[in-house]
Short mmCIF file of C-alpha atoms in Angstrom, two decimals:
data_model
loop_
_atom_site.label_atom_id
_atom_site.label_comp_id
_atom_site.label_asym_id
_atom_site.label_seq_id
_atom_site.Cartn_x
_atom_site.Cartn_y
_atom_site.Cartn_z
CA MET A 970 65.66 -9.49 46.76
CA LYS A 971 67.01 -12.47 44.85
CA ARG A 972 64.23 -12.08 42.28
CA PHE A 973 65.11 -8.41 41.76
CA LEU A 974 68.81 -9.26 41.45
CA SER A 975 68.10 -11.92 38.83
CA LEU A 976 66.00 -9.49 36.81
CA PHE A 977 68.73 -6.85 37.00
CA ILE A 978 71.38 -9.31 35.79
CA PHE A 979 69.09 -10.40 32.93
CA ILE A 980 68.66 -6.80 31.80
CA ILE A 981 72.41 -6.14 31.96
CA ILE A 982 73.14 -9.27 29.87
CA ASN A 983 70.59 -8.29 27.22
CA LEU A 984 71.94 -4.75 27.03
CA GLY A 985 75.39 -6.20 26.53
CA LEU A 986 74.17 -8.46 23.73
CA LEU A 987 72.41 -5.50 22.09
CA HIS A 988 75.56 -3.41 22.13
CA ALA A 989 77.51 -6.35 20.75
CA GLU A 990 75.07 -6.69 17.82
CA GLU A 991 75.25 -2.95 17.14
CA ALA A 992 79.04 -3.17 17.13
CA GLN A 993 78.90 -6.00 14.61
CA GLN A 994 76.62 -3.97 12.32
CA GLU A 995 78.96 -0.97 12.25
CA THR A 996 80.92 -0.45 9.05
CA PRO A 997 84.40 -1.99 9.34
CA VAL A 998 87.35 0.42 9.35
CA LEU A 999 90.22 0.07 6.88
CA THR A 1000 92.89 -0.62 9.46
CA LYS A 1001 96.52 -1.27 8.65
CA ALA A 1002 95.91 -4.97 9.25
CA LEU A 1003 93.10 -5.07 6.70
CA ARG A 1004 95.14 -3.05 4.24
CA ASP A 1005 98.02 -5.47 4.61
CA THR A 1006 95.65 -8.42 4.18
CA ILE A 1007 94.31 -6.97 0.94
CA GLN A 1008 97.81 -6.33 -0.40
CA GLU A 1009 98.90 -9.84 0.52
CA ARG A 1010 95.87 -11.32 -1.25
CA LEU A 1011 96.61 -9.26 -4.35
CA LYS A 1012 100.19 -10.54 -4.40
CA LEU A 1013 98.99 -14.14 -4.06
CA ALA A 1014 96.43 -13.65 -6.84
CA ARG A 1015 99.21 -12.38 -9.14
CA ARG A 1016 101.51 -15.18 -8.08
CA PHE A 1017 99.03 -17.96 -8.86
CA SER A 1018 97.97 -16.40 -12.14
CA THR A 1019 101.25 -15.11 -13.63
CA ASN A 1020 103.98 -17.40 -12.32
CA VAL A 1021 104.28 -20.35 -14.69
CA ARG A 1022 105.50 -22.69 -11.96
CA THR A 1023 102.73 -21.88 -9.51
CA THR A 1024 99.80 -21.23 -11.86
CA ASP A 1025 96.55 -22.19 -10.16
CA ILE A 1026 93.57 -20.33 -11.51
CA LYS A 1027 91.26 -21.60 -8.80
CA LEU A 1028 93.55 -20.30 -6.04
CA ALA A 1029 94.11 -17.00 -7.85
CA ARG A 1030 90.35 -16.47 -8.09
CA SER A 1031 89.95 -17.37 -4.42
CA HIS A 1032 92.40 -14.66 -3.36
CA ILE A 1033 91.05 -11.97 -5.67
CA ASN A 1034 87.46 -12.74 -4.67
CA ARG A 1035 88.48 -12.28 -1.04
CA VAL A 1036 89.92 -8.88 -1.93
CA LEU A 1037 86.66 -7.86 -3.58
CA GLN A 1038 84.65 -9.13 -0.61
CA LEU A 1039 86.75 -7.10 1.84
CA SER A 1040 86.50 -4.08 -0.43
CA ASP A 1041 82.72 -4.45 -0.57
CA SER A 1042 82.39 -4.80 3.21
CA LEU A 1043 84.46 -1.62 3.62
CA HIS A 1044 82.32 0.19 1.01
CA LEU A 1045 85.56 0.77 -0.80
CA GLU A 1046 85.37 0.61 -4.60
CA ASN A 1047 88.93 0.54 -5.84
CA ALA A 1048 89.64 0.50 -9.58
CA ASP A 1049 92.94 -1.30 -9.08
CA TYR A 1050 91.18 -4.20 -7.35
CA PHE A 1051 88.72 -4.69 -10.22
CA ALA A 1052 91.53 -4.37 -12.75
CA ALA A 1053 93.46 -7.09 -10.87
CA ALA A 1054 90.34 -9.30 -10.86
CA GLY A 1055 90.00 -8.81 -14.59
CA ASP A 1056 93.68 -9.71 -15.05
CA VAL A 1057 93.07 -13.03 -13.31
CA GLU A 1058 90.19 -13.81 -15.69
CA ASP A 1059 92.32 -12.73 -18.64
CA VAL A 1060 94.94 -15.27 -17.60
CA ALA A 1061 92.19 -17.87 -17.03
CA PHE A 1062 90.94 -17.39 -20.59
CA ASN A 1063 94.40 -17.71 -22.13
CA TYR A 1064 95.22 -20.67 -19.90
CA GLU A 1065 92.12 -22.48 -21.17
CA ARG A 1066 92.69 -21.48 -24.79
CA ASN A 1067 96.31 -22.73 -24.75
CA LYS A 1068 95.46 -26.20 -23.43
CA PRO A 1069 95.52 -27.83 -26.91
CA ALA A 1070 99.14 -26.71 -27.34
CA SER A 1071 100.12 -28.95 -24.41
CA GLY A 1072 97.96 -31.87 -25.46
CA GLY A 1073 94.89 -30.90 -23.49
CA LYS A 1074 91.39 -29.99 -24.60
CA MET A 1075 89.93 -26.53 -24.35
CA ASP A 1076 86.54 -26.14 -22.68
CA GLU A 1077 84.84 -23.48 -24.78
CA ALA A 1078 82.21 -22.70 -22.13
CA THR A 1079 84.90 -22.15 -19.48
CA ALA A 1080 86.89 -19.91 -21.81
CA LEU A 1081 83.83 -17.84 -22.75
CA ALA A 1082 82.86 -17.46 -19.09
CA ALA A 1083 86.34 -16.12 -18.30
CA ALA A 1084 86.19 -13.71 -21.23
CA LYS A 1085 82.84 -12.39 -20.07
CA GLN A 1086 83.98 -11.99 -16.46
CA CYS A 1087 87.19 -10.25 -17.52
CA TYR A 1088 85.13 -7.79 -19.56
CA ARG A 1089 82.85 -7.09 -16.62
CA TYR A 1090 85.71 -6.44 -14.22
CA TYR A 1091 87.50 -4.21 -16.72
CA GLN A 1092 84.27 -2.30 -17.37
CA LYS A 1093 83.91 -1.59 -13.64
CA ALA A 1094 87.58 -0.64 -13.23
CA TYR A 1095 87.41 1.66 -16.26
CA GLU A 1096 84.40 3.49 -14.83
CA LEU A 1097 86.15 3.99 -11.48
CA TYR A 1098 89.34 5.25 -13.13
CA GLN A 1099 87.29 7.75 -15.12
CA ALA A 1100 85.20 8.84 -12.15
CA ASP A 1101 88.20 9.87 -10.05
CA PRO A 1102 91.19 10.65 -12.32
CA LYS A 1103 93.04 12.55 -9.56
CA GLU A 1104 93.00 9.53 -7.29
CA TYR A 1105 94.74 7.28 -9.81
CA GLY A 1106 96.82 9.82 -11.75
CA LYS A 1107 98.92 8.73 -14.73
CA ASN A 1108 98.59 5.08 -13.79
CA GLY A 1109 94.82 5.42 -14.12
CA LEU A 1110 95.13 6.83 -17.65
CA LYS A 1111 97.51 4.06 -18.63
CA GLN A 1112 95.22 1.44 -17.16
CA GLN A 1113 92.19 2.83 -18.99
CA SER A 1114 93.92 2.43 -22.33
CA ARG A 1115 95.04 -1.13 -21.53
CA LEU A 1116 91.69 -2.24 -20.18
CA SER A 1117 89.68 -0.78 -23.03
CA GLN A 1118 91.76 -2.52 -25.68
CA THR A 1119 91.68 -5.93 -23.97
CA ALA A 1120 87.95 -5.57 -23.30
CA MET A 1121 87.37 -4.78 -26.97
CA GLU A 1122 89.26 -7.92 -27.99
CA TYR A 1123 87.00 -10.04 -25.78
CA PHE A 1124 83.89 -8.28 -27.01
CA LEU A 1125 84.73 -8.94 -30.66
CA LEU A 1126 85.97 -12.46 -29.91
CA THR A 1127 82.60 -13.43 -28.43
CA ASN A 1128 80.64 -11.52 -31.10
CA GLY A 1129 79.43 -9.09 -28.47
CA PHE A 1130 78.81 -11.98 -26.04
CA GLN A 1131 76.19 -13.35 -28.41
CA VAL A 1132 78.20 -16.59 -28.52
CA ASN A 1133 77.87 -16.78 -24.73
CA ALA A 1134 74.16 -16.05 -25.03
CA GLY A 1135 73.75 -18.89 -27.53
CA GLN A 1136 75.40 -21.36 -25.16
CA SER A 1137 73.40 -20.13 -22.18
CA PHE A 1138 70.20 -20.51 -24.17
CA LYS A 1139 71.09 -24.09 -25.11
CA ARG A 1140 71.59 -24.86 -21.41
CA GLY A 1141 68.18 -23.39 -20.68
CA ASP A 1142 69.69 -20.62 -18.54
CA LEU A 1143 67.44 -17.77 -19.67
CA ASN A 1144 68.52 -15.36 -16.94
CA THR A 1145 72.13 -15.52 -18.11
CA THR A 1146 71.00 -15.39 -21.74
CA LEU A 1147 69.14 -12.16 -21.04
CA ASP A 1148 72.17 -10.70 -19.25
CA GLU A 1149 74.44 -11.49 -22.19
CA PHE A 1150 72.10 -10.07 -24.83
CA ARG A 1151 71.86 -6.95 -22.70
CA MET A 1152 75.67 -6.78 -22.73
CA THR A 1153 75.55 -6.92 -26.53
CA PHE A 1154 73.35 -3.84 -26.65
CA ASP A 1155 75.13 -1.95 -23.87
CA GLY A 1156 78.49 -2.57 -25.51
CA SER A 1157 77.65 -0.29 -28.43
CA ASN A 1158 77.17 2.58 -25.97
CA SER A 1159 80.05 1.65 -23.67
CA HIS A 1160 82.76 4.31 -23.07
CA LEU A 1161 85.13 1.42 -22.47
CA LEU A 1162 84.72 0.07 -26.00
CA ARG A 1163 84.28 3.39 -27.76
CA SER A 1164 87.58 4.52 -26.25
CA ALA A 1165 89.34 1.52 -27.79
CA TYR A 1166 87.60 2.03 -31.12
CA GLN A 1167 88.50 5.72 -31.28
CA SER A 1168 92.12 4.99 -30.44
CA ASP A 1169 92.51 2.31 -33.14
CA ALA A 1170 89.50 2.20 -35.49
CA LYS A 1171 91.38 0.13 -38.07
CA ARG A 1172 92.34 -2.59 -35.61
CA PHE A 1173 88.88 -2.75 -34.10
CA SER A 1174 86.89 -2.19 -37.30
CA GLY A 1175 84.66 -5.13 -36.41
CA PHE A 1176 83.09 -2.94 -33.75
CA GLU A 1177 81.34 -0.96 -36.49
CA THR A 1178 78.90 -3.86 -36.81
CA PHE A 1179 77.71 -3.27 -33.25
CA LEU A 1180 77.19 0.42 -33.90
CA ALA A 1181 74.69 -0.41 -36.64
CA ASP A 1182 70.99 -0.08 -35.84
CA SER A 1183 70.29 -3.56 -37.16
CA THR A 1184 72.61 -5.22 -34.62
CA GLN A 1185 71.37 -3.11 -31.72
CA ASN A 1186 67.74 -3.75 -32.67
CA ARG A 1187 68.27 -7.51 -32.80
CA ALA A 1188 69.92 -7.42 -29.39
CA LEU A 1189 67.03 -5.43 -27.93
CA TYR A 1190 64.51 -7.76 -29.56
CA ASN A 1191 66.27 -10.76 -28.02
CA CYS A 1192 66.18 -9.02 -24.64
CA ALA A 1193 62.45 -8.44 -25.06
CA THR A 1194 61.59 -12.01 -26.04
CA VAL A 1195 63.78 -13.63 -23.35
CA SER A 1196 62.34 -11.27 -20.70
CA SER A 1197 58.87 -12.32 -21.78
CA ALA A 1198 59.82 -16.01 -21.59
CA LEU A 1199 61.05 -15.40 -18.03
CA GLY A 1200 57.71 -13.82 -17.10
CA MET A 1201 59.31 -10.38 -16.75
CA LEU A 1202 56.52 -8.82 -18.78
CA ASP A 1203 56.97 -5.23 -17.62
CA GLN A 1204 60.65 -5.36 -18.53
CA SER A 1205 59.78 -6.96 -21.85
CA LEU A 1206 57.36 -4.13 -22.64
CA VAL A 1207 60.08 -1.57 -21.88
CA TYR A 1208 62.31 -3.23 -24.48
CA TYR A 1209 59.47 -3.36 -27.00
CA ASP A 1210 58.73 0.34 -26.42
CA SER A 1211 62.38 1.09 -27.22
CA LEU A 1212 62.07 -0.95 -30.41
CA LYS A 1213 58.97 1.00 -31.41
CA VAL A 1214 60.86 4.27 -31.05
CA ARG A 1215 63.69 2.82 -33.13
CA GLY A 1216 61.21 1.70 -35.82
CA TYR A 1217 62.21 -1.95 -35.68
CA ASP A 1218 59.82 -4.38 -37.45
CA PRO A 1219 56.61 -2.83 -36.03
CA GLU A 1220 54.42 -5.76 -37.09
CA LYS A 1221 56.48 -8.25 -35.08
CA VAL A 1222 56.83 -5.90 -32.10
CA PHE A 1223 53.14 -5.02 -31.90
CA ARG A 1224 52.07 -8.65 -32.26
CA ASN A 1225 54.21 -9.53 -29.26
CA THR A 1226 52.98 -6.63 -27.12
CA VAL A 1227 49.38 -7.49 -28.03
CA ALA A 1228 50.08 -11.06 -26.92
CA ILE A 1229 51.41 -9.80 -23.56
CA TYR A 1230 48.38 -7.60 -22.84
CA SER A 1231 46.09 -10.41 -24.00
CA SER A 1232 47.77 -12.89 -21.64
CA ARG A 1233 47.24 -10.42 -18.80
CA LYS A 1234 43.59 -10.00 -19.78
CA ASP A 1235 44.21 -6.26 -19.67
CA THR A 1236 41.50 -5.29 -22.16
CA VAL A 1237 41.91 -1.55 -21.71
CA ARG A 1238 45.63 -1.63 -22.52
CA LEU A 1239 45.02 -4.23 -25.20
CA ILE A 1240 42.57 -1.93 -27.02
CA THR A 1241 45.02 0.96 -26.72
CA GLU A 1242 47.83 -1.17 -28.12
CA LEU A 1243 45.71 -2.41 -31.02
CA ILE A 1244 44.65 1.13 -31.91
CA SER A 1245 48.30 2.21 -31.85
CA ALA A 1246 49.24 -0.76 -34.05
CA ILE A 1247 46.48 0.09 -36.53
CA GLU A 1248 47.68 3.69 -36.72
CA THR A 1249 51.23 2.48 -37.35
CA LEU A 1250 50.24 -0.34 -39.73
CA PRO A 1251 47.01 0.80 -41.41
CA ARG A 1252 47.22 -1.94 -44.07
CA ASP A 1253 47.63 -4.84 -41.64
CA THR A 1254 44.19 -6.34 -41.03
CA TRP A 1255 45.43 -8.73 -38.30
CA PHE A 1256 45.25 -5.97 -35.70
CA GLN A 1257 41.95 -4.69 -37.08
CA ARG A 1258 40.35 -8.12 -36.85
CA ASN A 1259 41.54 -8.55 -33.27
CA LEU A 1260 40.11 -5.16 -32.25
CA LEU A 1261 36.90 -6.01 -34.10
CA GLN A 1262 36.58 -9.22 -32.07
CA ILE A 1263 36.99 -7.29 -28.82
CA TYR A 1264 34.23 -4.88 -29.84
CA LEU A 1265 32.00 -7.84 -30.70
CA ASP A 1266 32.70 -9.54 -27.36
CA ARG A 1267 31.86 -6.31 -25.54
CA GLN A 1268 28.80 -5.69 -27.76
CA ASN A 1269 30.13 -2.31 -28.85
CA TRP A 1270 28.17 -2.54 -32.08
CA ARG A 1271 28.89 0.94 -33.43
CA GLU A 1272 32.66 0.57 -32.96
CA ALA A 1273 32.47 -2.95 -34.40
CA GLU A 1274 30.69 -1.73 -37.53
CA ALA A 1275 33.29 0.98 -38.11
CA MET A 1276 36.17 -1.46 -37.60
CA ALA A 1277 34.59 -4.09 -39.87
CA ASP A 1278 34.11 -1.51 -42.63
CA ARG A 1279 37.72 -0.37 -42.22
CA CYS A 1280 39.02 -3.93 -42.36
CA ILE A 1281 36.99 -4.70 -45.49
CA SER A 1282 38.18 -1.49 -47.17
CA VAL A 1283 41.76 -2.69 -46.66
CA ASP A 1284 41.09 -6.30 -47.69
CA SER A 1285 37.93 -6.83 -49.70
CA THR A 1286 38.63 -10.59 -49.87
CA ASP A 1287 38.50 -11.16 -46.11
CA ALA A 1288 35.58 -13.60 -46.04
CA GLN A 1289 35.38 -13.85 -42.24
CA THR A 1290 35.19 -10.09 -41.67
CA ILE A 1291 32.58 -9.75 -44.41
CA CYS A 1292 30.55 -12.40 -42.57
CA VAL A 1293 30.91 -10.41 -39.33
CA ARG A 1294 29.66 -7.33 -41.16
CA GLY A 1295 26.62 -9.36 -42.17
CA GLN A 1296 26.03 -10.28 -38.53
CA LEU A 1297 26.18 -6.63 -37.55
CA TYR A 1298 23.63 -5.75 -40.23
CA GLU A 1299 21.41 -8.53 -38.92
CA ILE A 1300 21.75 -7.24 -35.34
CA SER A 1301 20.69 -3.79 -36.52
CA GLY A 1302 17.63 -5.30 -38.25
CA ASP A 1303 18.82 -4.84 -41.85
CA VAL A 1304 18.27 -8.44 -42.95
CA GLU A 1305 18.63 -7.79 -46.69
CA SER A 1306 22.04 -6.17 -46.26
CA ALA A 1307 23.03 -9.01 -43.95
CA LEU A 1308 22.06 -11.60 -46.57
CA ALA A 1309 24.06 -9.74 -49.22
CA GLN A 1310 27.16 -9.81 -47.01
CA TYR A 1311 26.72 -13.51 -46.19
CA LEU A 1312 26.44 -14.38 -49.87
CA ARG A 1313 29.51 -12.28 -50.63
CA SER A 1314 31.43 -14.08 -47.90
CA TYR A 1315 30.25 -17.47 -49.21
CA ASP A 1316 31.46 -16.62 -52.72
CA LEU A 1317 34.93 -15.96 -51.29
CA ASP A 1318 34.98 -19.12 -49.15
CA SER A 1319 32.24 -21.70 -49.67
CA THR A 1320 33.47 -23.98 -46.86
CA GLN A 1321 32.34 -21.76 -43.96
CA ALA A 1322 29.76 -23.71 -41.95
CA ASN A 1323 28.65 -20.63 -40.03
CA VAL A 1324 28.03 -18.58 -43.20
CA CYS A 1325 25.92 -21.36 -44.74
CA SER A 1326 24.00 -21.61 -41.46
CA TYR A 1327 23.40 -17.85 -41.35
CA ILE A 1328 22.06 -17.79 -44.93
CA GLY A 1329 19.84 -20.76 -44.19
CA ARG A 1330 18.66 -19.07 -40.98
CA ILE A 1331 17.46 -15.97 -42.84
CA HIS A 1332 15.33 -18.08 -45.19
CA TYR A 1333 14.18 -20.32 -42.34
CA ASN A 1334 13.13 -17.32 -40.23
CA ARG A 1335 11.07 -16.09 -43.15
CA ALA A 1336 9.32 -19.45 -43.20
CA VAL A 1337 8.72 -19.21 -39.43
CA GLU A 1338 7.19 -15.74 -39.83
CA LEU A 1339 5.05 -16.89 -42.74
CA LYS A 1340 3.87 -19.92 -40.80
CA SER A 1341 2.90 -17.74 -37.85
CA LYS A 1342 1.06 -15.33 -40.13
CA LEU A 1343 -0.91 -18.09 -41.89
CA TYR A 1344 -1.72 -19.70 -38.56
CA ASN A 1345 -3.07 -16.45 -37.17
CA GLN A 1346 -5.16 -15.99 -40.32
CA ARG A 1347 -6.42 -19.57 -39.99
CA GLN A 1348 -5.12 -20.33 -43.52
CA PHE A 1349 -4.24 -23.95 -42.75
CA LYS A 1350 -4.83 -25.26 -46.27
CA LYS A 1351 -2.38 -22.78 -47.79
CA MET A 1352 0.27 -23.40 -45.15
CA ASP A 1353 2.12 -26.29 -46.79
CA SER A 1354 1.99 -24.94 -50.35
CA GLU A 1355 3.33 -21.54 -49.29
CA LEU A 1356 5.88 -22.77 -46.74
CA GLN A 1357 7.61 -25.40 -48.89
CA PRO A 1358 9.07 -22.92 -51.45
CA VAL A 1359 10.63 -20.93 -48.58
CA TYR A 1360 11.84 -24.14 -46.93
CA SER A 1361 13.38 -25.10 -50.28
CA GLN A 1362 15.48 -21.94 -50.14
CA ALA A 1363 16.68 -22.66 -46.62
CA LEU A 1364 17.33 -26.43 -46.76
CA PRO A 1365 20.29 -26.48 -49.25
CA TRP A 1366 22.16 -23.95 -47.09
CA TYR A 1367 21.57 -25.99 -43.95
CA GLU A 1368 22.71 -29.14 -45.76
CA ARG A 1369 25.98 -27.37 -46.66
CA ALA A 1370 26.32 -26.13 -43.09
CA TYR A 1371 25.81 -29.70 -41.82
CA GLN A 1372 28.51 -30.93 -44.22
CA TYR A 1373 31.11 -28.42 -42.95
CA ASP A 1374 30.13 -28.42 -39.24
CA THR A 1375 32.26 -31.49 -38.59
CA MET A 1376 32.41 -30.85 -34.82
CA HIS A 1377 28.60 -30.63 -34.68
CA GLN A 1378 28.58 -27.48 -32.57
CA ASP A 1379 25.84 -25.42 -34.26
CA LYS A 1380 22.58 -26.81 -32.83
CA THR A 1381 20.46 -24.51 -35.04
CA ILE A 1382 21.38 -26.70 -38.01
CA PRO A 1383 19.60 -29.92 -36.86
CA VAL A 1384 16.62 -27.96 -35.50
CA ALA A 1385 15.94 -26.39 -38.92
CA ILE A 1386 16.70 -29.53 -40.96
CA ARG A 1387 14.47 -31.72 -38.79
CA GLU A 1388 11.60 -29.24 -38.98
CA ILE A 1389 11.80 -28.97 -42.77
CA LEU A 1390 12.14 -32.73 -43.34
CA TYR A 1391 9.34 -33.52 -40.91
CA SER A 1392 7.01 -31.14 -42.75
CA ARG A 1393 7.62 -33.17 -45.89
CA PHE A 1394 7.72 -36.86 -44.98
CA THR A 1395 4.59 -36.56 -42.83
CA GLN A 1396 2.56 -35.49 -45.86
CA ALA A 1397 0.15 -38.09 -47.26
CA ARG A 1398 1.78 -38.08 -50.65
CA CYS A 1399 5.58 -38.07 -50.16
CA PRO A 1400 7.45 -39.94 -52.94
CA ASN A 1401 10.81 -40.13 -51.09
CA ARG A 1402 9.64 -40.56 -47.48
CA SER A 1403 12.23 -43.23 -46.54
CA GLU A 1404 15.13 -41.12 -47.86
CA LEU A 1405 13.95 -38.08 -45.92
CA ILE A 1406 13.52 -40.11 -42.72
CA ASP A 1407 17.00 -41.59 -43.13
CA PHE A 1408 18.53 -38.12 -43.47
CA TYR A 1409 16.41 -36.86 -40.55
CA ASN A 1410 17.78 -39.65 -38.35
CA GLU A 1411 21.37 -39.17 -39.56
CA VAL A 1412 21.31 -35.49 -38.59
CA SER A 1413 19.58 -36.35 -35.30
CA ARG A 1414 22.26 -38.87 -34.35
CA ALA A 1415 25.07 -36.49 -35.25
CA TYR A 1416 23.80 -33.78 -32.91
CA GLY A 1417 22.41 -36.03 -30.19
CA PHE A 1418 18.70 -35.55 -31.02
CA VAL A 1419 16.03 -38.25 -30.82
CA GLU A 1420 15.54 -40.15 -34.06
CA PHE A 1421 12.15 -40.43 -35.73
CA GLY A 1422 10.09 -43.38 -34.53
CA LYS A 1423 12.15 -43.92 -31.37
#
């Protein structure tokens, strides 16, 4: 019986706690007490921000923030509350700006922060006044005019909050920087600011700058780059897409979007983006070369050939792409065309180690084929006399390749050089044997091969 009674009491207690939690989660009701509290806080906020004797910006903000918190908890968006909050920040800005007049020192960052916050509050209040004109009546119309003009003054004063953005960037606060650049762009489309401009275009003529495409495009571009720096790549791409539509510096925009897709290793989207860039910028070979490299990596030889030809048709002096075209000819088995492209590339840039190696390789491979043929025909006596002229065509190119391959990465170079030199200094009559052996050993050491005689 006692056990049952204990269990019953436990259940009753838990049910009571549950109902208590549900009661706490219910939306508060705007009672007379809460309404009076809000009004009292508003009065105190005005008192500490407008009365010269009792000015205390910190206290004024404390009271107005409490009003906004209560309003938020009641799901009550009141334009007058946001207008009052903006008024506090307006006073805070002027209080900071007037410090030098009384021997103090103005803190520019504090002043700019107040200007920005005032603008934000006024923007919100303006929207609420417009959304429900019947609720606020003539006072709402009067407030809209006042708020829009003061907001415009702060917008122009901060150069569309770009001054704030510059300071935030210096502090390394990229999130705030992004927010402020976004405010620059949004300002040009803001009803709050356009209302002020339309009412007094002469007074606010500086706003015309922010209506210009150039200013809006720069703001969007800053939003895109800062978003990317924050790792918000999807958001950054949205900004870049807007810039594409607006026609802003397509080369710069596409290079950045290509970099994003490349960093994500999203090859499918990367190819799509490169194709779009090539269609937009048909004379820019940077995008063509990047797409060509992707086709090469994926061994899409037909697409690579077409892209190489297109790139060369745009820039016939692009030595690297001409070399790639030679490689593609070689892959397809057209060695003569490959050699012609390699030589053309070499004429444009004679310092390319890989091109010299490729030319040498074609001649060297001919020597290998000839050697195999003579061996199969048992023509051993003719072997040296017929091989050396072909080796003589290959060796100078490999020597140039060795000279320019300073990192010693191409292991085909020492293999060919060693084979050619060995075929010479091992002959009975070799007038410069010691010189050939010295070069043989030099190349061997450079690439980590075993030296002759060791």
